[in-house]
C-alpha positions as a printed NumPy array, in Angstrom:
array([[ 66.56 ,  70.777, 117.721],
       [ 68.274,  68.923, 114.787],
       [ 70.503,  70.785, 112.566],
       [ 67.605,  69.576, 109.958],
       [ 65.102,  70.877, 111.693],
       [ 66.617,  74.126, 112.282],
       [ 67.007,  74.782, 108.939],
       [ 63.424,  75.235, 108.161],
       [ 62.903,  77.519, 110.857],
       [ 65.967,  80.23 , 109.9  ],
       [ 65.632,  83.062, 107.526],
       [ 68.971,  84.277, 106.271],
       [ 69.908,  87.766, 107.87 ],
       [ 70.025,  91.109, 105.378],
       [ 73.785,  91.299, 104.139],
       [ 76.144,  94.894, 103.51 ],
       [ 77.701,  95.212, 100.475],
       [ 81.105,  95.166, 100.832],
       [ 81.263,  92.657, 104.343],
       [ 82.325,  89.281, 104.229],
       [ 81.204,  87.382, 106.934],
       [ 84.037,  84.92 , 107.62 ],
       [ 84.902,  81.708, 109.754],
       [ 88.502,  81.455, 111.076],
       [ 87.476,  79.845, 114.662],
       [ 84.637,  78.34 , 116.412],
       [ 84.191,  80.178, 120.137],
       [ 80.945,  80.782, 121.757],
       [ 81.945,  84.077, 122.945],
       [ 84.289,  86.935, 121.974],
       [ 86.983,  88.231, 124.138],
       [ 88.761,  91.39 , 122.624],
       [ 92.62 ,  90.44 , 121.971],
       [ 94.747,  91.419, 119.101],
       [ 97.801,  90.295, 120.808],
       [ 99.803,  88.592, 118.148],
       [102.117,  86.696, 121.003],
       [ 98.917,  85.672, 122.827],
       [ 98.49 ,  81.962, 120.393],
       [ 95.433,  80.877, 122.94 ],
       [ 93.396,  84.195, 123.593],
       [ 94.576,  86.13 , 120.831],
       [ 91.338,  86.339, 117.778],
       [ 92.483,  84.5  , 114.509],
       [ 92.523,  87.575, 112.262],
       [ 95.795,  88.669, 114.26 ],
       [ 98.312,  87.104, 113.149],
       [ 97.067,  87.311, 109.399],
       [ 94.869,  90.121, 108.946],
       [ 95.986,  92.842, 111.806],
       [ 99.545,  92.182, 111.246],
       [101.417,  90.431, 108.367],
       [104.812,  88.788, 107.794],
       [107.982,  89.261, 105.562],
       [106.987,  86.465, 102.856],
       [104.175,  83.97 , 102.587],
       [105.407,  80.078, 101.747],
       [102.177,  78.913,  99.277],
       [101.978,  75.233,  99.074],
       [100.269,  75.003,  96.114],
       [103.014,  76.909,  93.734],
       [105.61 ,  75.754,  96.196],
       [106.814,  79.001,  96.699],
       [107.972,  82.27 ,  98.377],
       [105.413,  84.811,  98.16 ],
       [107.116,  88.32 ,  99.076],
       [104.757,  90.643, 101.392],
       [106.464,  93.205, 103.619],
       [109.664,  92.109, 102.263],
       [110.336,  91.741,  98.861],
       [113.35 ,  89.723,  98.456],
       [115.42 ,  87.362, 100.594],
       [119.172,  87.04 , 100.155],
       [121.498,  84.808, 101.687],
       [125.278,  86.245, 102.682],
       [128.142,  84.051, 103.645],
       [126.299,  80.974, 103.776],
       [128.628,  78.034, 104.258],
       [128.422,  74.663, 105.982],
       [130.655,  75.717, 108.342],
       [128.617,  79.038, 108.733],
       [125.474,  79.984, 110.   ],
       [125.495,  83.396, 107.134],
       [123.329,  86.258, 107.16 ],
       [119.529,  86.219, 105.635],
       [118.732,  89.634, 104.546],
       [115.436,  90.801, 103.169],
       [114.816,  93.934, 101.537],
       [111.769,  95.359, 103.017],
       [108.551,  97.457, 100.801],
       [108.721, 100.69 , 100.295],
       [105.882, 102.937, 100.514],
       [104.127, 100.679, 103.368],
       [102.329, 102.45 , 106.11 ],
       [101.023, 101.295, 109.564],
       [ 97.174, 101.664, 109.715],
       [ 97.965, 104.931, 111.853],
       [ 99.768, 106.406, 108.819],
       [102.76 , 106.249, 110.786],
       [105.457, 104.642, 108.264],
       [106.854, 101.1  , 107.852],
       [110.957, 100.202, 108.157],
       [113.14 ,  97.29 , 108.572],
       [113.343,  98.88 , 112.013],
       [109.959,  97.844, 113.081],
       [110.885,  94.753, 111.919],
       [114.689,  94.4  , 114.211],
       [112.362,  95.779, 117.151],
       [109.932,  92.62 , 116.561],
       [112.432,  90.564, 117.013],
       [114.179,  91.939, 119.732],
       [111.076,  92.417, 121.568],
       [111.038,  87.937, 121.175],
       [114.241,  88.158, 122.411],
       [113.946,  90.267, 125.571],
       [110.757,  88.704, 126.104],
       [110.74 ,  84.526, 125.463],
       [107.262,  83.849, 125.749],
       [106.761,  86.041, 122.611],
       [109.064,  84.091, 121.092],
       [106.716,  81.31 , 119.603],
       [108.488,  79.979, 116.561],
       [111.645,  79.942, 118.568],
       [113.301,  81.627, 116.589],
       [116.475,  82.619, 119.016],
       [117.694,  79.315, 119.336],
       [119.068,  80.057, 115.774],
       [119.116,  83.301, 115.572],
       [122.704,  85.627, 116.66 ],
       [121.526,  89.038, 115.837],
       [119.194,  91.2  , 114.202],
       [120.397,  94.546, 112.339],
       [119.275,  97.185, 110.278],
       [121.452,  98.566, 107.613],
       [118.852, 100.773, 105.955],
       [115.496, 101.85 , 106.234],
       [114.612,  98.981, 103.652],
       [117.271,  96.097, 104.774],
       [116.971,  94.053, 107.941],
       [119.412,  91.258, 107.956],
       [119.741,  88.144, 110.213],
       [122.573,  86.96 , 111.654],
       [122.289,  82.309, 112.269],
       [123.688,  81.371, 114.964],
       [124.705,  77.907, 113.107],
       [123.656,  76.788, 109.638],
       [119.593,  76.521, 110.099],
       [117.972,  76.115, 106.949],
       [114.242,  75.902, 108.378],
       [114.676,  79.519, 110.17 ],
       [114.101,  81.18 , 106.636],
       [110.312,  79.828, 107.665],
       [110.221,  80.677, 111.139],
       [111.603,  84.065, 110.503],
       [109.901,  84.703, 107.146],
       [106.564,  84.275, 108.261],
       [106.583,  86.162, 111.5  ],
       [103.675,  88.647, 112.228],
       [105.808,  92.156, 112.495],
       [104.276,  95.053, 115.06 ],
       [105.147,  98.527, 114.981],
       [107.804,  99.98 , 116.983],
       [106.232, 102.801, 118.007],
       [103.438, 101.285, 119.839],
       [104.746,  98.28 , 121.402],
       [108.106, 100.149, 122.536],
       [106.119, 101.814, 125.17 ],
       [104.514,  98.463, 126.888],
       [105.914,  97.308, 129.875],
       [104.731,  93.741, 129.529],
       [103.754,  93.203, 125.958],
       [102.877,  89.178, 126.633],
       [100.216,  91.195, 129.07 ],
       [ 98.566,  93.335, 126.463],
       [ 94.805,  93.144, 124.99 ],
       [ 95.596,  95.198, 122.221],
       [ 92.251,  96.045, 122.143],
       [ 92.433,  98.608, 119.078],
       [ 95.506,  97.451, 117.134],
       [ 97.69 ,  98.809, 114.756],
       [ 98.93 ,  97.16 , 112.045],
       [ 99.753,  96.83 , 107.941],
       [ 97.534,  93.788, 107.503],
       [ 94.494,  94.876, 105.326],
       [ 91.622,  94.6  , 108.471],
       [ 92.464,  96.596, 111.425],
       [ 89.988,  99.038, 112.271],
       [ 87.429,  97.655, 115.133],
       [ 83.929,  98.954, 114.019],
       [ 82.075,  96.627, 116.4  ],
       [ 83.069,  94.037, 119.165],
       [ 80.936,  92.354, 121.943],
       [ 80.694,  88.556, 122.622],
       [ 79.042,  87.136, 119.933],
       [ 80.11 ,  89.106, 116.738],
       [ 83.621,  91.327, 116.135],
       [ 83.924,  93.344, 112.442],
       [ 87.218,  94.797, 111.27 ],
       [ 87.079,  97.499, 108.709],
       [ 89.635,  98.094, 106.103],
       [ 93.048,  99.48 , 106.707],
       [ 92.201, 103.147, 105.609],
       [ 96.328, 102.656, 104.673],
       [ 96.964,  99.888, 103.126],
       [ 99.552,  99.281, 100.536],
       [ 97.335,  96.939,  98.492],
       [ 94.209,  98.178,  96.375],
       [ 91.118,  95.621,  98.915],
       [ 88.09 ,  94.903,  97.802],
       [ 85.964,  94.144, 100.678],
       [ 85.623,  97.324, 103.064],
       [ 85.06 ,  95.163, 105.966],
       [ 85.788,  91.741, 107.725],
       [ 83.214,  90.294, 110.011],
       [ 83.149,  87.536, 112.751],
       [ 80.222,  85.747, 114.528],
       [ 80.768,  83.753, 117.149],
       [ 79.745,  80.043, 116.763],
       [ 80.622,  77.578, 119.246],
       [ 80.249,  73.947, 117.287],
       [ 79.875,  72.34 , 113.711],
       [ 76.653,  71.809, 113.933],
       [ 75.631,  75.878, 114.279],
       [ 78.466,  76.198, 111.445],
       [ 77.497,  74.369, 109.09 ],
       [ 73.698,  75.666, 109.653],
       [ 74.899,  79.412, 108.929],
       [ 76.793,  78.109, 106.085],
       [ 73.813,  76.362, 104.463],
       [ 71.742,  79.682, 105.232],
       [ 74.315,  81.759, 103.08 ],
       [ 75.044,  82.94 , 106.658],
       [ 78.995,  82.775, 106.089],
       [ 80.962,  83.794, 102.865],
       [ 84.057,  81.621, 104.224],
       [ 84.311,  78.988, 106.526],
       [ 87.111,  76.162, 107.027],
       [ 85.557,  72.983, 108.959],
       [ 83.669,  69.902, 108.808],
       [ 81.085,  69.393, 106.595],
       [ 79.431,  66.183, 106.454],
       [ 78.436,  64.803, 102.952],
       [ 79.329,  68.247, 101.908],
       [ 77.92 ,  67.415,  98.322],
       [ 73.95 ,  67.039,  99.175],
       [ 74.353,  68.898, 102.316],
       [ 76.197,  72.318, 101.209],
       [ 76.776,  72.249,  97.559],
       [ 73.527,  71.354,  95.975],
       [ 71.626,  73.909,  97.761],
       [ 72.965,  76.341,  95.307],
       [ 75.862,  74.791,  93.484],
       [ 76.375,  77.764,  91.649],
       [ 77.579,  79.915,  94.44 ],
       [ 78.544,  77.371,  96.865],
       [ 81.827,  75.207,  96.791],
       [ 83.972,  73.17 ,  99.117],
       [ 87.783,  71.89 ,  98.731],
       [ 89.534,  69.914, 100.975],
       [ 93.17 ,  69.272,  99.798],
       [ 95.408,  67.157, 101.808],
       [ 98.611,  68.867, 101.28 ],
       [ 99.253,  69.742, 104.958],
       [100.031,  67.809, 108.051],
       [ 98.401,  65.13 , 109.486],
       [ 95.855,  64.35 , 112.273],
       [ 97.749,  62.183, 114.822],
       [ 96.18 ,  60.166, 118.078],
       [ 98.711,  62.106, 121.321],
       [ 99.92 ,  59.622, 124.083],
       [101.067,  61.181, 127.014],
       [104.697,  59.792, 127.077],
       [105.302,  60.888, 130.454],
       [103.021,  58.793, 132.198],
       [102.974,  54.401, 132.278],
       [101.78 ,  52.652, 130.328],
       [102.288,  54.922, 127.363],
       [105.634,  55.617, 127.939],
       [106.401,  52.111, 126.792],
       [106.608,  52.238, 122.38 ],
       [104.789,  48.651, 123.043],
       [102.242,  49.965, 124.178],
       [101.734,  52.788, 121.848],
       [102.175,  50.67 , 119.231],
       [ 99.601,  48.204, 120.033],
       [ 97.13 ,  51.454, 120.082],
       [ 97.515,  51.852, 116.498],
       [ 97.261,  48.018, 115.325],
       [ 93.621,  47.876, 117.636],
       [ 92.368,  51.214, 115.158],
       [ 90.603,  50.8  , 112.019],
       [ 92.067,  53.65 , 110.061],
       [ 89.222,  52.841, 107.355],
       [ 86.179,  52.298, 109.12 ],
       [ 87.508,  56.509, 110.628],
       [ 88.239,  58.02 , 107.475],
       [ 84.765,  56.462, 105.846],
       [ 82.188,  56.883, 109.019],
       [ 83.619,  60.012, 111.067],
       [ 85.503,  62.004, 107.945],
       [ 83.22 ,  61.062, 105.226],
       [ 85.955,  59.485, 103.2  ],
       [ 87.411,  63.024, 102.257],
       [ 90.572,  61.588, 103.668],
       [ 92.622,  58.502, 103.875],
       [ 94.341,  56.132, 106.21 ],
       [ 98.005,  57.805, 107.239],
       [100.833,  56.537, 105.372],
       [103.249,  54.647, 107.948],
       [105.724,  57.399, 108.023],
       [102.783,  60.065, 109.685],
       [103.734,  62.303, 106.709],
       [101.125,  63.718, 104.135],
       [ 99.99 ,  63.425, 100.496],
       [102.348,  66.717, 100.225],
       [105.377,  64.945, 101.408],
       [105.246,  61.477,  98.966],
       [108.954,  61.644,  97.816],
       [110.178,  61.416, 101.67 ],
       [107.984,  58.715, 102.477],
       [110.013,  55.514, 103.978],
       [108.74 ,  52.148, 102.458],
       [108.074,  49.781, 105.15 ],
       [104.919,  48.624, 106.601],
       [105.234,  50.065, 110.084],
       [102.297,  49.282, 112.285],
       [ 99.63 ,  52.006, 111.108],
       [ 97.313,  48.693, 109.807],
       [ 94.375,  47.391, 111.805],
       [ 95.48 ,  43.793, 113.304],
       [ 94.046,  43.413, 116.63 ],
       [ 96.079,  40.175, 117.356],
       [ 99.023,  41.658, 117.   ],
       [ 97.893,  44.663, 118.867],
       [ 96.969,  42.133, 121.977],
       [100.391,  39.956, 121.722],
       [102.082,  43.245, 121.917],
       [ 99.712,  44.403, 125.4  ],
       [100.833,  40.946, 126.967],
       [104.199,  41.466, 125.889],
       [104.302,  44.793, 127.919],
       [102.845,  43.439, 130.849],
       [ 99.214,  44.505, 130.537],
       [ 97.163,  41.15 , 130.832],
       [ 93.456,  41.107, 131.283],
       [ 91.911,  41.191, 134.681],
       [ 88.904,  39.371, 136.16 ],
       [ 86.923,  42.239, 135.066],
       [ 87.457,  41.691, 131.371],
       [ 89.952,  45.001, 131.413],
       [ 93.51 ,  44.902, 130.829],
       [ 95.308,  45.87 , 133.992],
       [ 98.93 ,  47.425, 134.487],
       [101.68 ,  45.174, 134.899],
       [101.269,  45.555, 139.557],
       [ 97.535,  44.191, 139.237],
       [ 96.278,  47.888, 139.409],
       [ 93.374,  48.786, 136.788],
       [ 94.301,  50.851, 133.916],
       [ 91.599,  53.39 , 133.081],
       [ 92.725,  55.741, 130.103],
       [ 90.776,  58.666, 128.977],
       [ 90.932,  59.804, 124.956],
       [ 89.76 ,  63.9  , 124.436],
       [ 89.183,  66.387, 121.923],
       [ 87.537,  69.841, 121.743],
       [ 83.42 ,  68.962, 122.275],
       [ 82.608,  71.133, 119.388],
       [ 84.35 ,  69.598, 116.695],
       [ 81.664,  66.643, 115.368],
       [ 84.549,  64.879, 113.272],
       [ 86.915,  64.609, 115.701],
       [ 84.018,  63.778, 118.645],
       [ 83.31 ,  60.596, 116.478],
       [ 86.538,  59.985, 115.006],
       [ 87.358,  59.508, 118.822],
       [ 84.43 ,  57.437, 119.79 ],
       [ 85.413,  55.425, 117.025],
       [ 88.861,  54.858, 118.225],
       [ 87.595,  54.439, 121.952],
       [ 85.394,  51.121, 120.805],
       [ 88.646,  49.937, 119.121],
       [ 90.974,  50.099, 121.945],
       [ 88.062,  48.601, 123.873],
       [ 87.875,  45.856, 121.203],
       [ 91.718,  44.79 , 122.623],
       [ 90.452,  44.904, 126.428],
       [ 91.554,  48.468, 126.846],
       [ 89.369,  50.33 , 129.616],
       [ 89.321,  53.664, 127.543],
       [ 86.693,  56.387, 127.81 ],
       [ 85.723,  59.701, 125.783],
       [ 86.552,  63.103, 127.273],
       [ 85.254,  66.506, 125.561],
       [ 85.849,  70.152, 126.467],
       [ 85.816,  73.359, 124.739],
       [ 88.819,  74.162, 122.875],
       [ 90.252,  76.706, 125.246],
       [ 89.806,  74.123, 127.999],
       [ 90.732,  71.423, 125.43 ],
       [ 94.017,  73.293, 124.357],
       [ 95.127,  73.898, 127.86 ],
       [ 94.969,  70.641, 129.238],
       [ 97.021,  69.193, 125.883],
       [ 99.158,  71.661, 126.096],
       [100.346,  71.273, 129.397],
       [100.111,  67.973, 129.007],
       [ 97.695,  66.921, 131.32 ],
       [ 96.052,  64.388, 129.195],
       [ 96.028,  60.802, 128.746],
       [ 95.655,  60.266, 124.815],
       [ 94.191,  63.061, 122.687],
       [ 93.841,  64.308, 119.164],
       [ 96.145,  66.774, 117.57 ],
       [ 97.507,  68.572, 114.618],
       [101.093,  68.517, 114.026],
       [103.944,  71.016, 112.565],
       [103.996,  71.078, 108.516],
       [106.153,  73.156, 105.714],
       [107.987,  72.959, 102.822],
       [109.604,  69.592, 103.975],
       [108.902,  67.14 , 106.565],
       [111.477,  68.712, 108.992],
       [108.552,  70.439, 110.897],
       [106.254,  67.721, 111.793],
       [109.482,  65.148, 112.539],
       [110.901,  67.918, 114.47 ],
       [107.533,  68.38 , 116.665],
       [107.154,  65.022, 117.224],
       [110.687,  63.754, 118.223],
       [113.169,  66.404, 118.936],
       [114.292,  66.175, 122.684],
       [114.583,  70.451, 122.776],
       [110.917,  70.719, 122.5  ],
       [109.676,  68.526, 125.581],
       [108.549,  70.564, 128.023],
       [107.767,  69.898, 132.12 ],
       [104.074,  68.531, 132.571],
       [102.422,  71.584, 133.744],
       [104.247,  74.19 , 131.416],
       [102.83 ,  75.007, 127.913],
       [104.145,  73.804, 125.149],
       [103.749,  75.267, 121.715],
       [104.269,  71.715, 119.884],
       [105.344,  67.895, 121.273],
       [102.029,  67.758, 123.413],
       [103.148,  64.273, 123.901],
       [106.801,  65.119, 125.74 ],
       [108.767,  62.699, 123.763],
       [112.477,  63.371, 122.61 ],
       [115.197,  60.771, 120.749],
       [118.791,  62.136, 120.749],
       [119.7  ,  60.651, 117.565],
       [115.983,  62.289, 116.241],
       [116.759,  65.563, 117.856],
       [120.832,  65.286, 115.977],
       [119.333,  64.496, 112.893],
       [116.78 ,  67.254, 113.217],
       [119.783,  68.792, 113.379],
       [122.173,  67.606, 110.687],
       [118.784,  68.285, 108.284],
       [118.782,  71.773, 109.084],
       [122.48 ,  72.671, 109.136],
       [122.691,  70.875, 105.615],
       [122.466,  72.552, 101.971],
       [122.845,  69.535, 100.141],
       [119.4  ,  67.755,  99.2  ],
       [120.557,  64.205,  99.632],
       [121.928,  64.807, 102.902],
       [118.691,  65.868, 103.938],
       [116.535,  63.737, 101.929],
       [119.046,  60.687, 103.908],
       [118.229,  62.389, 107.465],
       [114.165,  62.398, 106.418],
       [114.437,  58.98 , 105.844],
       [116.224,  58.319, 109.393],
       [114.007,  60.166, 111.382],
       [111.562,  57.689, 109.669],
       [113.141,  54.999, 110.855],
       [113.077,  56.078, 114.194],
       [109.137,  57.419, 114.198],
       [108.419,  53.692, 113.208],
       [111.009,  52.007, 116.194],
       [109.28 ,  54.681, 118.897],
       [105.752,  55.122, 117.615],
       [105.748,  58.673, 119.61 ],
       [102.473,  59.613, 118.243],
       [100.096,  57.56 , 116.201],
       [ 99.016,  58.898, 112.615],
       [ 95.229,  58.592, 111.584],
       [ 94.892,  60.592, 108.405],
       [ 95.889,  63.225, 106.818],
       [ 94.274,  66.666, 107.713],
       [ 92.026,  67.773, 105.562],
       [ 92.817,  72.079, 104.79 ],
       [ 88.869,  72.173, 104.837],
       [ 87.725,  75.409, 103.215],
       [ 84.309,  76.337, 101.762],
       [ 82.752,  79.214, 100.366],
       [ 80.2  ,  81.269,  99.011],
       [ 80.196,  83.595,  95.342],
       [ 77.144,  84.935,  96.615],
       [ 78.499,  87.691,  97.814],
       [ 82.112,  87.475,  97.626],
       [ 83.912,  86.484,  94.678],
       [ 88.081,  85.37 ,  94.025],
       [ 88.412,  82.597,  96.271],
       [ 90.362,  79.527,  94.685],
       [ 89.277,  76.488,  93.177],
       [ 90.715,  73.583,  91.832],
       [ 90.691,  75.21 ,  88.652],
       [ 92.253,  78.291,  89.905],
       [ 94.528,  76.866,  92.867],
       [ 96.499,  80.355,  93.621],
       [ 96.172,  78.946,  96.953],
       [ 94.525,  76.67 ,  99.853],
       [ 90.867,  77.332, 100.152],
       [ 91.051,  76.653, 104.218],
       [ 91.026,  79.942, 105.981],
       [ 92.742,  78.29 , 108.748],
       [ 95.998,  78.626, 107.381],
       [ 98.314,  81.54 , 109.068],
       [ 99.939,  83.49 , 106.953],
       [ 98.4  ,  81.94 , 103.85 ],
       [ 94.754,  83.704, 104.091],
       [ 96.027,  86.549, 103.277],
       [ 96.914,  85.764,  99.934],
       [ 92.727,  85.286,  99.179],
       [ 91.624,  87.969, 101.938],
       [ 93.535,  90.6  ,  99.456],
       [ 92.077,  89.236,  96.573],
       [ 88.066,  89.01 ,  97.265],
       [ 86.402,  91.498,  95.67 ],
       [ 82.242,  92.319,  96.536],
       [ 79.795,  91.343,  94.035],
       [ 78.453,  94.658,  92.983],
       [ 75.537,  95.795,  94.721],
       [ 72.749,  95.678,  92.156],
       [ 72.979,  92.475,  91.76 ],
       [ 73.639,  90.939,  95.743],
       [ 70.297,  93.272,  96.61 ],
       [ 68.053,  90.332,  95.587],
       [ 69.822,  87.791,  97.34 ],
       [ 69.132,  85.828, 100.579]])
């Protein structure tokens, strides 16, 4: 059945006051974790919702939002030095048990990352000395060496109370199935495998206006987009072709969509660790075969454009480098440089590796996600187009995120790190600390490429206070993306986010940008979660 032809046959289902119905990830089935240190099984609301972090960076204000903390101060910071970060932490706070909030639960978080590495996701103790208490509302952070992106890393950490976790033997083993935590949803009121609801924190420091989150479980964008059109979902982040006639116009004045492009960007992965993509020709030649515009106008609807050279974003302009790189479509180039590398055609009209064997690549993404699925097929004809034997792959995401992870992949499309600067997504894609074996996870650098001099000025950037110095190393590390080509930018990512004022009101807009619209953004949700309020009851009753 067509998506179009569903839609006649659906009748929207009776709504509670009070319930926002919410999209933060596409699964066809529920499993019941609230593990915050679990990134792949752990359900989205987790991390922003369950628990919550010290401060919030917004991108839109470009700014430090205080949460559980409400101040940050630097001590003895010096170039030579890595200083202290303190934060002065909210008073009043309680944990949805009623049990109260300290800095302590916040030095036990962290020494819970340390004792236990796999929690440690943002690796934070590769910069981090020590962790310390001085009061009930102080924690303060000792730097290992000057560090300037660990104000993010540490900032924006999901905190869990001490006095649960401390009595878990293995807390990278734990379900969490009824969590407790400050965020504003914690309370499980129902959970099987195709629908979870959190109620309200019966604690919480903020005054909420919704009493309850919900969550259905929908596999793909096609069954998305049809409960969004049915007034099915009050908030939703994904794909949404022609979103215009296809969303808005069935009831433009409840529905809107707004898809900034102030985050990262959407980058083709080559498996570095295997031949022929280990060779920057090679990789190279892959993005001269793809026609960036044909993607962005026939698989992303033209709500995006062609990357900019560097790989960085529309948020990122004034650390763009200038030169022409090889992000363009020009096929002839792309060919010269296949020959060049060895990888002539053979007498079956395929390019072959440079021993006479046949080179077969494979090019995946999660099946669900319709963009990405012909974004892909897209790029597939192109590399064809240059005598490249490439075919399409497709998996769900958990199966999807696995195999990238682990890097078991030939190519494959992926996100990428972003922040307040471009440190992040340069970082993820170049610095030599982050490659990990084939076969073990890896949080970021899918890919398993490292430069020295990327990974030293990574480095420098980081250990800097002085904006020209880093703005200088930015610039480098552009250089160096453009002589290694260790991932290939397509566009930048859209923060899709749409929603619905039929039942829910506060979300932002472009007139009222307090924040990104995409709920897909952890720990930035929680800045609209807190702020939706119901639409009162007499006047949703009469509603679909």
């Amino acid at each position: 059945m067509t998506l179009w032809l569903a839609l006649a046959c659906v009748e929207p289902t009776p709504r509670e006051p009070g319930v926002g119905v919410f999209l933060f990830e596409q699964q066809a089935s529920w499993v019941r974790n609230f593990n915050p240190f679990a990134p792949t099984s752990a359900r989205q609301p987790t991390g922003a919702g369950v628990y919550e972090p010290l401060m919030i960076y917004n991108p839109m204000e470009a700014a430090w939002v205080p949460w559980l903390a409400t101040e940050q101060q630097w001590l003895e910071q010096s170039e030579a030095s890595g200083g202290t970060l303190c934060f002065t932490t909210r008073q009043g706070v309680q944990w949805s048990d009623g049990e109260p909030f300290s800095a302590r639960d916040v030095v036990f978080t962290f020494e819970l990352m340390r004792q236990h590495p796999g929690a440690d996701l943002g690796g934070v103790w590769g910069f981090l000395d020590s962790v310390s208490s001085p009061a009930d509302d102080r924690v303060c952070f000792g730097f290992a060496r000057p560090f300037v992106s660990g104000v993010e890393a540490v900032a924006q950490q999901a905190i869990v109370p001490a006095h649960i976790w401390s009595e878990l033997e293995d807390p990278l083993m734990f379900s969490n199935d009824d969590p407790v935590g400050t965020g504003p949803f914690t309370e499980v009121q129902i959970f099987n495998n195709q629908v979870f609801q959190l109620g309200a924190n019966p604690h919480y420091w903020q005054d909420l206006g919704l009493r309850a989150i919900r969550m259905p479980a929908l596999a793909t964008n096609d069954s998305s987009t049809l409960a969004l059109i049915q007034g099915e979902l009050d908030w939703a982040g994904l794909f949404v072709p022609a979103v215009d006639r296809v969303y808005i116009e069935r009831d433009p004045e409840h529905f809107q969509a707004w898809f900034p492009t102030r985050g990262g960007t959407i980058f083709l992965y080559p498996n570095t660790t295997q031949p022929p993509l280990d060779d920057p020709r090679v990789r190279k030649a892959l993005s001269l075969a793809i026609d960036r515009e044909r993607m962005v106008d026939i698989a992303m609807y033209g709500y995006t454009t062609p990357s900019h050279p560097s790989g960085l974003s529309d948020g990122y302009t004034q650390w763009q480098t200038d030169a022409e790189g090889w992000s363009h479509l020009d096929r002839e180039q792309a060919a010269a440089l296949l020959d060049e590398a060895g990888l002539t055609m053979g007498p079956k009209g395929w390019r072959t590796l440079p021993d006479g064997s046949p080179l077969n690549l494979s090019i995946s993404c999660p099946a669900g996600w319709s963009d990405w699925v012909r974004a892909i097929q897209l790029i597939a004809r192109d590399l064809q187009a240059v005598g490249l034997n490439v075919k399409v792959a497709g998996s769900d995401y958990a199966a999807w995120y696995e195999q990238v992870s682990r890097g078991q992949f030939d190519l494959s499309m992926g996100w990428t790190e972003s922040g307040p600067t471009p440190i992040a997504q340069y970082k993820a894609l170049m610095h030599p600390a982050n490659v990990k074996p084939v076969g073990e996870a890896a949080f970021r650098d899918w890919h398993r490429f490292g430069d020295p001099r990327a990974g030293e000025l990574a480095d420098r950037f980081e250990a800097s206070t002085d904006p020209a110095e880093q703005h200088a190393a930015i610039l480098e590390l552009g250089e160096i993306f453009l002589q290694q080509a260790p991932a290939i930018p397509l566009f930048p990512a859209p923060a899709w986010g749409e929603s619905s004022s039929r039942h829910i009101t506060g979300f932002p807009t472009p007139e009222d940008p307090y924040a990104v619209l995409s709920p897909n953004r952890t720990p930035g949700r929680l800045l609209i979660m807190t702020r939706l309020q119901p639409v009162p009851e007499e006047l949703a009753g009469g509603r679909p």
